[in-house]
Amino acid sequence: MTVTLRSSIRQRQQSGAKSLDGLEVGALTATGATYAEAKEVLERKLPDGWILLGIMRLDEG
């Protein structure tokens, strides 16, 4: 079985910033043999200075 994960991402808020306005957002998708492997792939794809906003598992029914 292959596990597919998708996560929204956004730039990390700079310290002292009062708003999230103007930050870029995006999405990443990764697959692996297990949830842990797919999550590791997802985290490796994450650009420096960005954070995961939540992870959805797409391969479930």
PDB file of N, CA and C in Angstrom, residues 2-46:
ATOM      1  N   THR A   2       0.467   2.244  -0.732  1.00  0.00           N
ATOM      2  CA  THR A   2       1.169   3.518  -0.767  1.00  0.00           C
ATOM      3  C   THR A   2       0.363   4.548   0.004  1.00  0.00           C
ATOM      4  N   VAL A   3       1.059   5.319   0.813  1.00  0.00           N
ATOM      5  CA  VAL A   3       0.428   6.394   1.582  1.00  0.00           C
ATOM      6  C   VAL A   3       0.722   7.710   0.876  1.00  0.00           C
ATOM      7  N   THR A   4      -0.319   8.497   0.629  1.00  0.00           N
ATOM      8  CA  THR A   4      -0.170   9.811   0.005  1.00  0.00           C
ATOM      9  C   THR A   4      -0.626  10.878   0.986  1.00  0.00           C
ATOM     10  N   LEU A   5       0.234  11.865   1.195  1.00  0.00           N
ATOM     11  CA  LEU A   5      -0.060  12.968   2.110  1.00  0.00           C
ATOM     12  C   LEU A   5      -0.023  14.287   1.358  1.00  0.00           C
ATOM     13  N   ARG A   6      -0.854  15.218   1.789  1.00  0.00           N
ATOM     14  CA  ARG A   6      -0.868  16.570   1.231  1.00  0.00           C
ATOM     15  C   ARG A   6      -0.899  17.540   2.392  1.00  0.00           C
ATOM     16  N   SER A   7      -0.167  18.626   2.263  1.00  0.00           N
ATOM     17  CA  SER A   7      -0.143  19.644   3.299  1.00  0.00           C
ATOM     18  C   SER A   7      -0.147  21.035   2.683  1.00  0.00           C
ATOM     19  N   SER A   8      -0.917  21.919   3.280  1.00  0.00           N
ATOM     20  CA  SER A   8      -0.791  23.330   2.952  1.00  0.00           C
ATOM     21  C   SER A   8       0.467  23.830   3.654  1.00  0.00           C
ATOM     22  N   ILE A   9       1.132  24.793   3.043  1.00  0.00           N
ATOM     23  CA  ILE A   9       2.340  25.368   3.634  1.00  0.00           C
ATOM     24  C   ILE A   9       2.275  26.884   3.521  1.00  0.00           C
ATOM     25  N   ARG A  10       3.029  27.560   4.359  1.00  0.00           N
ATOM     26  CA  ARG A  10       3.172  29.006   4.234  1.00  0.00           C
ATOM     27  C   ARG A  10       4.528  29.416   4.763  1.00  0.00           C
ATOM     28  N   GLN A  11       4.924  30.612   4.389  1.00  0.00           N
ATOM     29  CA  GLN A  11       6.177  31.139   4.900  1.00  0.00           C
ATOM     30  C   GLN A  11       6.072  31.309   6.409  1.00  0.00           C
ATOM     31  N   ARG A  12       7.171  31.093   7.100  1.00  0.00           N
ATOM     32  CA  ARG A  12       7.211  31.299   8.545  1.00  0.00           C
ATOM     33  C   ARG A  12       7.089  32.792   8.843  1.00  0.00           C
ATOM     34  N   GLN A  13       6.243  33.123   9.804  1.00  0.00           N
ATOM     35  CA  GLN A  13       6.056  34.517  10.193  1.00  0.00           C
ATOM     36  C   GLN A  13       7.326  35.026  10.875  1.00  0.00           C
ATOM     37  N   GLN A  14       7.753  36.201  10.492  1.00  0.00           N
ATOM     38  CA  GLN A  14       8.941  36.796  11.094  1.00  0.00           C
ATOM     39  C   GLN A  14       8.638  37.250  12.513  1.00  0.00           C
ATOM     40  N   SER A  15       9.600  37.135  13.410  1.00  0.00           N
ATOM     41  CA  SER A  15       9.368  37.560  14.789  1.00  0.00           C
ATOM     42  C   SER A  15       9.053  39.053  14.808  1.00  0.00           C
ATOM     43  N   GLY A  16       8.071  39.404  15.604  1.00  0.00           N
ATOM     44  CA  GLY A  16       7.641  40.791  15.710  1.00  0.00           C
ATOM     45  C   GLY A  16       6.553  41.180  14.730  1.00  0.00           C
ATOM     46  N   ALA A  17       6.301  40.338  13.726  1.00  0.00           N
ATOM     47  CA  ALA A  17       5.249  40.638  12.757  1.00  0.00           C
ATOM     48  C   ALA A  17       3.895  40.488  13.438  1.00  0.00           C
ATOM     49  N   LYS A  18       2.995  41.411  13.168  1.00  0.00           N
ATOM     50  CA  LYS A  18       1.685  41.398  13.802  1.00  0.00           C
ATOM     51  C   LYS A  18       0.607  40.764  12.921  1.00  0.00           C
ATOM     52  N   SER A  19       0.958  40.426  11.681  1.00  0.00           N
ATOM     53  CA  SER A  19      -0.042  39.938  10.743  1.00  0.00           C
ATOM     54  C   SER A  19       0.567  38.890   9.821  1.00  0.00           C
ATOM     55  N   LEU A  20      -0.279  38.038   9.290  1.00  0.00           N
ATOM     56  CA  LEU A  20       0.153  37.063   8.301  1.00  0.00           C
ATOM     57  C   LEU A  20      -0.026  37.586   6.881  1.00  0.00           C
ATOM     58  N   ASP A  21      -0.562  38.793   6.749  1.00  0.00           N
ATOM     59  CA  ASP A  21      -0.779  39.387   5.429  1.00  0.00           C
ATOM     60  C   ASP A  21       0.529  39.445   4.653  1.00  0.00           C
ATOM     61  N   GLY A  22       0.453  39.107   3.397  1.00  0.00           N
ATOM     62  CA  GLY A  22       1.612  39.199   2.517  1.00  0.00           C
ATOM     63  C   GLY A  22       2.487  37.960   2.498  1.00  0.00           C
ATOM     64  N   LEU A  23       2.204  36.976   3.349  1.00  0.00           N
ATOM     65  CA  LEU A  23       2.998  35.749   3.320  1.00  0.00           C
ATOM     66  C   LEU A  23       2.506  34.840   2.200  1.00  0.00           C
ATOM     67  N   GLU A  24       3.436  34.218   1.512  1.00  0.00           N
ATOM     68  CA  GLU A  24       3.070  33.285   0.448  1.00  0.00           C
ATOM     69  C   GLU A  24       2.530  31.996   1.047  1.00  0.00           C
ATOM     70  N   VAL A  25       1.648  31.337   0.314  1.00  0.00           N
ATOM     71  CA  VAL A  25       1.115  30.029   0.715  1.00  0.00           C
ATOM     72  C   VAL A  25       1.279  29.066  -0.445  1.00  0.00           C
ATOM     73  N   GLY A  26       1.199  27.796  -0.166  1.00  0.00           N
ATOM     74  CA  GLY A  26       1.332  26.786  -1.205  1.00  0.00           C
ATOM     75  C   GLY A  26       0.864  25.444  -0.693  1.00  0.00           C
ATOM     76  N   ALA A  27       1.226  24.382  -1.396  1.00  0.00           N
ATOM     77  CA  ALA A  27       0.853  23.025  -1.000  1.00  0.00           C
ATOM     78  C   ALA A  27       1.924  22.057  -1.476  1.00  0.00           C
ATOM     79  N   LEU A  28       2.076  20.972  -0.736  1.00  0.00           N
ATOM     80  CA  LEU A  28       3.006  19.909  -1.101  1.00  0.00           C
ATOM     81  C   LEU A  28       2.281  18.571  -1.032  1.00  0.00           C
ATOM     82  N   THR A  29       2.697  17.637  -1.854  1.00  0.00           N
ATOM     83  CA  THR A  29       2.179  16.272  -1.827  1.00  0.00           C
ATOM     84  C   THR A  29       3.367  15.319  -1.799  1.00  0.00           C
ATOM     85  N   ALA A  30       3.244  14.238  -1.015  1.00  0.00           N
ATOM     86  CA  ALA A  30       4.321  13.254  -0.929  1.00  0.00           C
ATOM     87  C   ALA A  30       3.719  11.868  -0.772  1.00  0.00           C
ATOM     88  N   THR A  31       4.459  10.864  -1.241  1.00  0.00           N
ATOM     89  CA  THR A  31       4.022   9.476  -1.085  1.00  0.00           C
ATOM     90  C   THR A  31       5.136   8.656  -0.459  1.00  0.00           C
ATOM     91  N   GLY A  32       4.741   7.558   0.180  1.00  0.00           N
ATOM     92  CA  GLY A  32       5.697   6.645   0.789  1.00  0.00           C
ATOM     93  C   GLY A  32       5.018   5.327   1.090  1.00  0.00           C
ATOM     94  N   ALA A  33       5.801   4.356   1.507  1.00  0.00           N
ATOM     95  CA  ALA A  33       5.259   3.041   1.828  1.00  0.00           C
ATOM     96  C   ALA A  33       4.480   3.062   3.142  1.00  0.00           C
ATOM     97  N   THR A  34       4.853   3.974   4.037  1.00  0.00           N
ATOM     98  CA  THR A  34       4.171   4.125   5.323  1.00  0.00           C
ATOM     99  C   THR A  34       3.883   5.598   5.558  1.00  0.00           C
ATOM    100  N   TYR A  35       3.044   5.868   6.551  1.00  0.00           N
ATOM    101  CA  TYR A  35       2.757   7.265   6.908  1.00  0.00           C
ATOM    102  C   TYR A  35       4.056   7.980   7.290  1.00  0.00           C
ATOM    103  N   ALA A  36       4.873   7.338   8.119  1.00  0.00           N
ATOM    104  CA  ALA A  36       6.116   7.960   8.576  1.00  0.00           C
ATOM    105  C   ALA A  36       7.049   8.282   7.403  1.00  0.00           C
ATOM    106  N   GLU A  37       7.140   7.372   6.455  1.00  0.00           N
ATOM    107  CA  GLU A  37       7.999   7.606   5.290  1.00  0.00           C
ATOM    108  C   GLU A  37       7.456   8.754   4.439  1.00  0.00           C
ATOM    109  N   ALA A  38       6.151   8.782   4.215  1.00  0.00           N
ATOM    110  CA  ALA A  38       5.552   9.861   3.433  1.00  0.00           C
ATOM    111  C   ALA A  38       5.726  11.205   4.139  1.00  0.00           C
ATOM    112  N   LYS A  39       5.595  11.222   5.470  1.00  0.00           N
ATOM    113  CA  LYS A  39       5.772  12.472   6.222  1.00  0.00           C
ATOM    114  C   LYS A  39       7.217  12.954   6.125  1.00  0.00           C
ATOM    115  N   GLU A  40       8.158  12.029   6.168  1.00  0.00           N
ATOM    116  CA  GLU A  40       9.568  12.388   6.028  1.00  0.00           C
ATOM    117  C   GLU A  40       9.833  13.016   4.661  1.00  0.00           C
ATOM    118  N   VAL A  41       9.252  12.441   3.617  1.00  0.00           N
ATOM    119  CA  VAL A  41       9.393  12.996   2.263  1.00  0.00           C
ATOM    120  C   VAL A  41       8.783  14.397   2.215  1.00  0.00           C
ATOM    121  N   LEU A  42       7.623  14.551   2.815  1.00  0.00           N
ATOM    122  CA  LEU A  42       6.944  15.852   2.846  1.00  0.00           C
ATOM    123  C   LEU A  42       7.830  16.897   3.528  1.00  0.00           C
ATOM    124  N   GLU A  43       8.403  16.540   4.656  1.00  0.00           N
ATOM    125  CA  GLU A  43       9.259  17.474   5.393  1.00  0.00           C
ATOM    126  C   GLU A  43      10.533  17.812   4.627  1.00  0.00           C
ATOM    127  N   ARG A  44      11.073  16.847   3.873  1.00  0.00           N
ATOM    128  CA  ARG A  44      12.267  17.121   3.056  1.00  0.00           C
ATOM    129  C   ARG A  44      11.954  18.084   1.913  1.00  0.00           C
ATOM    130  N   LYS A  45      10.720  18.034   1.396  1.00  0.00           N
ATOM    131  CA  LYS A  45      10.316  18.926   0.303  1.00  0.00           C
ATOM    132  C   LYS A  45      10.042  20.350   0.777  1.00  0.00           C
ATOM    133  N   LEU A  46       9.842  20.529   2.070  1.00  0.00           N
ATOM    134  CA  LEU A  46       9.478  21.831   2.623  1.00  0.00           C
ATOM    135  C   LEU A  46      10.635  22.816   2.457  1.00  0.00           C
TER     136      LEU A  46
END
